PDB file of C-alpha atoms in Angstrom:
ATOM      1  CA  MET A   1      24.830   7.969 163.337  1.00  0.00           C
ATOM      2  CA  SER A   2      25.367   8.123 159.555  1.00  0.00           C
ATOM      3  CA  GLU A   3      27.904   5.844 157.962  1.00  0.00           C
ATOM      4  CA  VAL A   4      31.103   7.326 156.603  1.00  0.00           C
ATOM      5  CA  PRO A   5      31.264   6.614 152.854  1.00  0.00           C
ATOM      6  CA  THR A   6      34.190   4.541 151.758  1.00  0.00           C
ATOM      7  CA  THR A   7      36.048   4.739 148.453  1.00  0.00           C
ATOM      8  CA  ARG A   8      35.986   1.521 146.504  1.00  0.00           C
ATOM      9  CA  PRO A   9      39.284   0.420 145.092  1.00  0.00           C
ATOM     10  CA  ALA A  10      39.520   0.693 141.308  1.00  0.00           C
ATOM     11  CA  ARG A  11      39.032  -2.616 139.542  1.00  0.00           C
ATOM     12  CA  GLY A  12      41.437  -4.045 137.056  1.00  0.00           C
ATOM     13  CA  ARG A  13      45.082  -3.365 136.355  1.00  0.00           C
ATOM     14  CA  PRO A  14      46.124   0.315 136.638  1.00  0.00           C
ATOM     15  CA  ARG A  15      46.896   1.973 133.318  1.00  0.00           C
ATOM     16  CA  ASP A  16      50.564   2.041 132.470  1.00  0.00           C
ATOM     17  CA  PRO A  17      51.448   5.770 132.284  1.00  0.00           C
ATOM     18  CA  GLY A  18      54.068   5.039 129.616  1.00  0.00           C
ATOM     19  CA  ILE A  19      51.845   2.974 127.345  1.00  0.00           C
ATOM     20  CA  ASP A  20      50.915   5.865 125.053  1.00  0.00           C
ATOM     21  CA  ASP A  21      54.580   6.769 124.533  1.00  0.00           C
ATOM     22  CA  ARG A  22      55.419   3.157 123.661  1.00  0.00           C
ATOM     23  CA  VAL A  23      52.533   2.909 121.239  1.00  0.00           C
ATOM     24  CA  LEU A  24      53.397   6.208 119.529  1.00  0.00           C
ATOM     25  CA  ALA A  25      57.066   5.245 119.216  1.00  0.00           C
ATOM     26  CA  ALA A  26      56.018   1.894 117.775  1.00  0.00           C
ATOM     27  CA  ALA A  27      53.669   3.656 115.346  1.00  0.00           C
ATOM     28  CA  VAL A  28      56.576   5.782 114.085  1.00  0.00           C
ATOM     29  CA  GLU A  29      58.631   2.631 113.501  1.00  0.00           C
ATOM     30  CA  GLU A  30      55.687   1.020 111.701  1.00  0.00           C
ATOM     31  CA  LEU A  31      55.279   4.074 109.465  1.00  0.00           C
ATOM     32  CA  ALA A  32      58.994   4.272 108.712  1.00  0.00           C
ATOM     33  CA  GLU A  33      59.175   0.603 107.771  1.00  0.00           C
ATOM     34  CA  LYS A  34      55.826  -0.052 106.087  1.00  0.00           C
ATOM     35  CA  GLY A  35      54.385   3.344 105.175  1.00  0.00           C
ATOM     36  CA  LEU A  36      50.726   4.225 105.331  1.00  0.00           C
ATOM     37  CA  ALA A  37      49.709   1.393 102.992  1.00  0.00           C
ATOM     38  CA  GLY A  38      51.152  -1.273 105.275  1.00  0.00           C
ATOM     39  CA  PHE A  39      50.406   0.446 108.585  1.00  0.00           C
ATOM     40  CA  SER A  40      48.339  -1.637 111.027  1.00  0.00           C
ATOM     41  CA  THR A  41      47.374  -1.374 114.670  1.00  0.00           C
ATOM     42  CA  ARG A  42      48.177  -5.059 115.007  1.00  0.00           C
ATOM     43  CA  GLY A  43      51.758  -4.355 113.965  1.00  0.00           C
ATOM     44  CA  VAL A  44      51.976  -1.347 116.271  1.00  0.00           C
ATOM     45  CA  ALA A  45      50.673  -3.350 119.233  1.00  0.00           C
ATOM     46  CA  ALA A  46      53.207  -6.099 118.588  1.00  0.00           C
ATOM     47  CA  ARG A  47      56.075  -3.604 118.412  1.00  0.00           C
ATOM     48  CA  ALA A  48      54.930  -1.846 121.580  1.00  0.00           C
ATOM     49  CA  GLY A  49      54.309  -5.091 123.452  1.00  0.00           C
ATOM     50  CA  VAL A  50      50.725  -4.160 124.329  1.00  0.00           C
ATOM     51  CA  ASP A  51      47.289  -5.677 123.778  1.00  0.00           C
ATOM     52  CA  ARG A  52      45.791  -4.639 120.449  1.00  0.00           C
ATOM     53  CA  ARG A  53      42.460  -4.013 122.150  1.00  0.00           C
ATOM     54  CA  GLY A  54      44.112  -1.342 124.261  1.00  0.00           C
ATOM     55  CA  VAL A  55      45.389   0.405 121.129  1.00  0.00           C
ATOM     56  CA  HIS A  56      41.917   0.301 119.575  1.00  0.00           C
ATOM     57  CA  ALA A  57      40.390   1.670 122.778  1.00  0.00           C
ATOM     58  CA  ARG A  58      42.703   4.679 122.686  1.00  0.00           C
ATOM     59  CA  TRP A  59      42.770   5.180 118.901  1.00  0.00           C
ATOM     60  CA  GLY A  60      39.575   3.918 117.324  1.00  0.00           C
ATOM     61  CA  ASP A  61      40.626   5.086 113.874  1.00  0.00           C
ATOM     62  CA  PRO A  62      44.132   4.036 112.721  1.00  0.00           C
ATOM     63  CA  LEU A  63      44.532   7.405 111.008  1.00  0.00           C
ATOM     64  CA  ASP A  64      44.154   9.110 114.394  1.00  0.00           C
ATOM     65  CA  LEU A  65      47.083   7.027 115.613  1.00  0.00           C
ATOM     66  CA  VAL A  66      49.070   7.966 112.509  1.00  0.00           C
ATOM     67  CA  VAL A  67      48.441  11.677 113.065  1.00  0.00           C
ATOM     68  CA  ASP A  68      49.387  11.464 116.756  1.00  0.00           C
ATOM     69  CA  ALA A  69      52.534   9.512 115.880  1.00  0.00           C
ATOM     70  CA  LEU A  70      53.541  12.093 113.290  1.00  0.00           C
ATOM     71  CA  ALA A  71      53.017  14.838 115.881  1.00  0.00           C
ATOM     72  CA  THR A  72      55.792  13.298 118.009  1.00  0.00           C
ATOM     73  CA  LEU A  73      58.218  13.913 115.146  1.00  0.00           C
ATOM     74  CA  THR A  74      57.579  17.641 114.992  1.00  0.00           C
ATOM     75  CA  ALA A  75      60.880  19.438 115.378  1.00  0.00           C
ATOM     76  CA  ASN A  76      60.992  21.507 118.563  1.00  0.00           C
ATOM     77  CA  LEU A  77      63.049  24.397 117.247  1.00  0.00           C
ATOM     78  CA  LEU A  78      63.545  27.793 118.848  1.00  0.00           C
ATOM     79  CA  PRO A  79      65.252  30.863 117.320  1.00  0.00           C
ATOM     80  CA  PRO A  80      68.873  30.880 118.587  1.00  0.00           C
ATOM     81  CA  LEU A  81      69.231  34.711 118.530  1.00  0.00           C
ATOM     82  CA  THR A  82      73.047  34.723 118.638  1.00  0.00           C
ATOM     83  CA  GLY A  83      73.301  38.093 116.920  1.00  0.00           C
ATOM     84  CA  THR A  84      75.097  36.821 113.808  1.00  0.00           C
ATOM     85  CA  LEU A  85      73.953  34.807 110.806  1.00  0.00           C
ATOM     86  CA  ARG A  86      76.749  32.269 111.169  1.00  0.00           C
ATOM     87  CA  GLY A  87      76.056  31.861 114.873  1.00  0.00           C
ATOM     88  CA  ASP A  88      72.338  31.347 114.291  1.00  0.00           C
ATOM     89  CA  LEU A  89      72.955  28.774 111.568  1.00  0.00           C
ATOM     90  CA  ASP A  90      75.578  26.922 113.606  1.00  0.00           C
ATOM     91  CA  ASP A  91      73.041  26.573 116.429  1.00  0.00           C
ATOM     92  CA  LEU A  92      69.991  25.870 114.287  1.00  0.00           C
ATOM     93  CA  VAL A  93      71.103  23.724 111.342  1.00  0.00           C
ATOM     94  CA  PRO A  94      72.312  20.685 113.365  1.00  0.00           C
ATOM     95  CA  ASP A  95      68.860  20.472 114.981  1.00  0.00           C
ATOM     96  CA  ILE A  96      67.199  20.682 111.566  1.00  0.00           C
ATOM     97  CA  ALA A  97      69.562  18.004 110.262  1.00  0.00           C
ATOM     98  CA  ARG A  98      68.577  15.712 113.141  1.00  0.00           C
ATOM     99  CA  ALA A  99      64.943  16.397 112.287  1.00  0.00           C
ATOM    100  CA  LEU A 100      65.684  15.056 108.793  1.00  0.00           C
ATOM    101  CA  SER A 101      67.506  11.937 109.995  1.00  0.00           C
ATOM    102  CA  GLY A 102      66.618   8.500 111.270  1.00  0.00           C
ATOM    103  CA  ASP A 103      62.943   7.613 111.548  1.00  0.00           C
ATOM    104  CA  ARG A 104      61.949  11.152 110.599  1.00  0.00           C
ATOM    105  CA  ARG A 105      63.745  10.839 107.258  1.00  0.00           C
ATOM    106  CA  ARG A 106      62.258   7.401 106.602  1.00  0.00           C
ATOM    107  CA  VAL A 107      58.754   8.629 107.411  1.00  0.00           C
ATOM    108  CA  LEU A 108      59.294  11.655 105.166  1.00  0.00           C
ATOM    109  CA  GLN A 109      60.346   9.396 102.307  1.00  0.00           C
ATOM    110  CA  ARG A 110      57.248   7.256 102.855  1.00  0.00           C
ATOM    111  CA  CYS A 111      55.027  10.334 102.896  1.00  0.00           C
ATOM    112  CA  LEU A 112      56.511  11.537  99.621  1.00  0.00           C
ATOM    113  CA  ASP A 113      55.898   8.124  98.062  1.00  0.00           C
ATOM    114  CA  GLU A 114      52.288   8.011  99.254  1.00  0.00           C
ATOM    115  CA  VAL A 115      51.225  11.635  98.960  1.00  0.00           C
ATOM    116  CA  HIS A 116      48.565  10.791  96.365  1.00  0.00           C
ATOM    117  CA  ASP A 117      47.118   7.965  98.492  1.00  0.00           C
ATOM    118  CA  ALA A 118      46.827   9.882 101.767  1.00  0.00           C
ATOM    119  CA  PRO A 119      47.155  13.612 100.982  1.00  0.00           C
ATOM    120  CA  ALA A 120      45.682  14.825 104.292  1.00  0.00           C
ATOM    121  CA  VAL A 121      48.135  12.843 106.397  1.00  0.00           C
ATOM    122  CA  THR A 122      51.183  13.688 104.314  1.00  0.00           C
ATOM    123  CA  GLU A 123      50.174  17.357 104.235  1.00  0.00           C
ATOM    124  CA  ARG A 124      49.943  17.329 108.042  1.00  0.00           C
ATOM    125  CA  PHE A 125      53.469  15.949 108.348  1.00  0.00           C
ATOM    126  CA  ARG A 126      54.862  18.405 105.814  1.00  0.00           C
ATOM    127  CA  ARG A 127      53.209  21.365 107.513  1.00  0.00           C
ATOM    128  CA  ASP A 128      54.071  20.466 111.107  1.00  0.00           C
ATOM    129  CA  HIS A 129      57.555  19.165 110.417  1.00  0.00           C
ATOM    130  CA  VAL A 130      59.272  20.306 107.228  1.00  0.00           C
ATOM    131  CA  ASP A 131      57.539  23.679 106.958  1.00  0.00           C
ATOM    132  CA  HIS A 132      58.182  24.386 110.645  1.00  0.00           C
ATOM    133  CA  CYS A 133      61.914  23.799 110.159  1.00  0.00           C
ATOM    134  CA  ALA A 134      61.907  26.102 107.148  1.00  0.00           C
ATOM    135  CA  ALA A 135      59.975  28.829 108.997  1.00  0.00           C
ATOM    136  CA  VAL A 136      62.452  28.966 111.895  1.00  0.00           C
ATOM    137  CA  LEU A 137      65.329  28.992 109.425  1.00  0.00           C
ATOM    138  CA  GLU A 138      63.748  31.819 107.418  1.00  0.00           C
ATOM    139  CA  ASP A 139      63.396  33.841 110.642  1.00  0.00           C
ATOM    140  CA  ALA A 140      67.177  33.634 111.059  1.00  0.00           C
ATOM    141  CA  PHE A 141      67.672  34.988 107.545  1.00  0.00           C
ATOM    142  CA  HIS A 142      65.140  37.774 108.166  1.00  0.00           C
ATOM    143  CA  ARG A 143      67.122  38.843 111.235  1.00  0.00           C
ATOM    144  CA  ALA A 144      70.301  38.788 109.154  1.00  0.00           C
ATOM    145  CA  ALA A 145      68.650  40.977 106.506  1.00  0.00           C
ATOM    146  CA  ALA A 146      67.514  43.442 109.163  1.00  0.00           C
ATOM    147  CA  ARG A 147      71.123  43.719 110.419  1.00  0.00           C
ATOM    148  CA  GLY A 148      72.417  44.181 106.873  1.00  0.00           C
ATOM    149  CA  ASP A 149      74.140  40.769 106.955  1.00  0.00           C
ATOM    150  CA  LEU A 150      72.283  39.372 103.924  1.00  0.00           C
ATOM    151  CA  VAL A 151      73.364  40.324 100.409  1.00  0.00           C
ATOM    152  CA  PRO A 152      70.669  42.543  98.807  1.00  0.00           C
ATOM    153  CA  SER A 153      70.275  40.218  95.821  1.00  0.00           C
ATOM    154  CA  THR A 154      69.101  37.378  98.083  1.00  0.00           C
ATOM    155  CA  SER A 155      65.821  37.381 100.016  1.00  0.00           C
ATOM    156  CA  PRO A 156      65.333  35.428 103.278  1.00  0.00           C
ATOM    157  CA  ALA A 157      62.940  33.107 101.432  1.00  0.00           C
ATOM    158  CA  GLN A 158      65.527  32.382  98.728  1.00  0.00           C
ATOM    159  CA  ALA A 159      68.281  31.761 101.271  1.00  0.00           C
ATOM    160  CA  THR A 160      65.989  29.390 103.160  1.00  0.00           C
ATOM    161  CA  GLU A 161      65.143  27.559  99.962  1.00  0.00           C
ATOM    162  CA  VAL A 162      68.808  27.051  99.138  1.00  0.00           C
ATOM    163  CA  LEU A 163      69.776  25.768 102.587  1.00  0.00           C
ATOM    164  CA  MET A 164      66.651  23.737 103.303  1.00  0.00           C
ATOM    165  CA  GLY A 165      66.697  22.316  99.788  1.00  0.00           C
ATOM    166  CA  SER A 166      70.316  21.238 100.181  1.00  0.00           C
ATOM    167  CA  LEU A 167      69.597  19.524 103.487  1.00  0.00           C
ATOM    168  CA  LEU A 168      66.495  17.748 102.174  1.00  0.00           C
ATOM    169  CA  PHE A 169      68.207  16.618  98.992  1.00  0.00           C
ATOM    170  CA  ARG A 170      71.179  15.229 100.877  1.00  0.00           C
ATOM    171  CA  ALA A 171      69.031  13.502 103.517  1.00  0.00           C
ATOM    172  CA  LEU A 172      66.672  11.882 101.020  1.00  0.00           C
ATOM    173  CA  THR A 173      69.208  10.864  98.375  1.00  0.00           C
ATOM    174  CA  VAL A 174      72.271   9.957 100.441  1.00  0.00           C
ATOM    175  CA  GLY A 175      71.088   9.386 104.006  1.00  0.00           C
ATOM    176  CA  ASP A 176      71.900  10.445 107.522  1.00  0.00           C
ATOM    177  CA  GLU A 177      75.649  10.707 106.939  1.00  0.00           C
ATOM    178  CA  ALA A 178      75.079  13.485 104.404  1.00  0.00           C
ATOM    179  CA  VAL A 179      73.586  15.778 107.058  1.00  0.00           C
ATOM    180  CA  SER A 180      76.024  15.235 109.905  1.00  0.00           C
ATOM    181  CA  GLY A 181      79.560  16.146 110.888  1.00  0.00           C
ATOM    182  CA  GLU A 182      81.842  17.628 108.268  1.00  0.00           C
ATOM    183  CA  ALA A 183      79.277  17.112 105.491  1.00  0.00           C
ATOM    184  CA  LEU A 184      76.817  19.321 107.346  1.00  0.00           C
ATOM    185  CA  ARG A 185      79.419  22.007 108.033  1.00  0.00           C
ATOM    186  CA  SER A 186      80.278  22.136 104.344  1.00  0.00           C
ATOM    187  CA  VAL A 187      76.634  22.855 103.480  1.00  0.00           C
ATOM    188  CA  VAL A 188      76.470  25.723 105.969  1.00  0.00           C
ATOM    189  CA  ASP A 189      79.829  27.079 104.761  1.00  0.00           C
ATOM    190  CA  HIS A 190      78.629  27.071 101.167  1.00  0.00           C
ATOM    191  CA  VAL A 191      75.315  28.807 101.876  1.00  0.00           C
ATOM    192  CA  VAL A 192      76.936  31.435 104.111  1.00  0.00           C
ATOM    193  CA  SER A 193      79.498  32.144 101.378  1.00  0.00           C
ATOM    194  CA  LEU A 194      76.628  32.832  98.978  1.00  0.00           C
ATOM    195  CA  VAL A 195      74.363  35.006 101.125  1.00  0.00           C
ATOM    196  CA  SER A 196      76.455  36.708 103.830  1.00  0.00           C
ATOM    197  CA  THR A 197      77.621  40.253 103.230  1.00  0.00           C
ATOM    198  CA  SER A 198      80.647  39.732 105.469  1.00  0.00           C
ATOM    199  CA  VAL A 199      81.892  36.840 103.338  1.00  0.00           C
ATOM    200  CA  THR A 200      81.224  38.548 100.012  1.00  0.00           C
ATOM    201  CA  ALA A 201      83.024  41.689 101.310  1.00  0.00           C
ATOM    202  CA  GLU A 202      86.079  39.589 102.188  1.00  0.00           C
ATOM    203  CA  ARG A 203      86.163  38.138  98.653  1.00  0.00           C
ATOM    204  CA  SER A 204      85.898  41.535  96.927  1.00  0.00           C
TER     205      SER A 204
END
């Protein structure tokens, strides 16, 4: 009679399923505090409370860890499709503001400071994060233009530039409080007053 094969138990400690999330969150904190120039896997491991060898085993190149950490900051934005420009902006802009606050804002500031030292990494963050926010916002203005809700003298790209530029300027020069609460509503009110046909019709 042939022997029934047995499965050998796995050796060593089982991998912590949450270790990658802890390491990536720690990498974001490291980037926000120290930037690319001061970024180190040793610092990330200490923040995450894991063995540095485990970080090296998963991310052999520190830049790979940087790129993966930046990917966690990508804003997950979806078109609100409320049927009105004001409704779309009221749904969308607070999410964009949050994407420009906290660690995301600090990392963005670091990327702007170090764009000449690590252009590939900073370009990746700009494309996947800032440009993505702008693209979803521009879609809202395109829908408004198609409905006739955008003044003819303003293109969706121009409207996006005004609103996104205002949010970025406030976030980077003042801080989180400039893109939250009443301050955020005032930005949306101002942009809508400039580009919405319904508002300009009320003023005329």
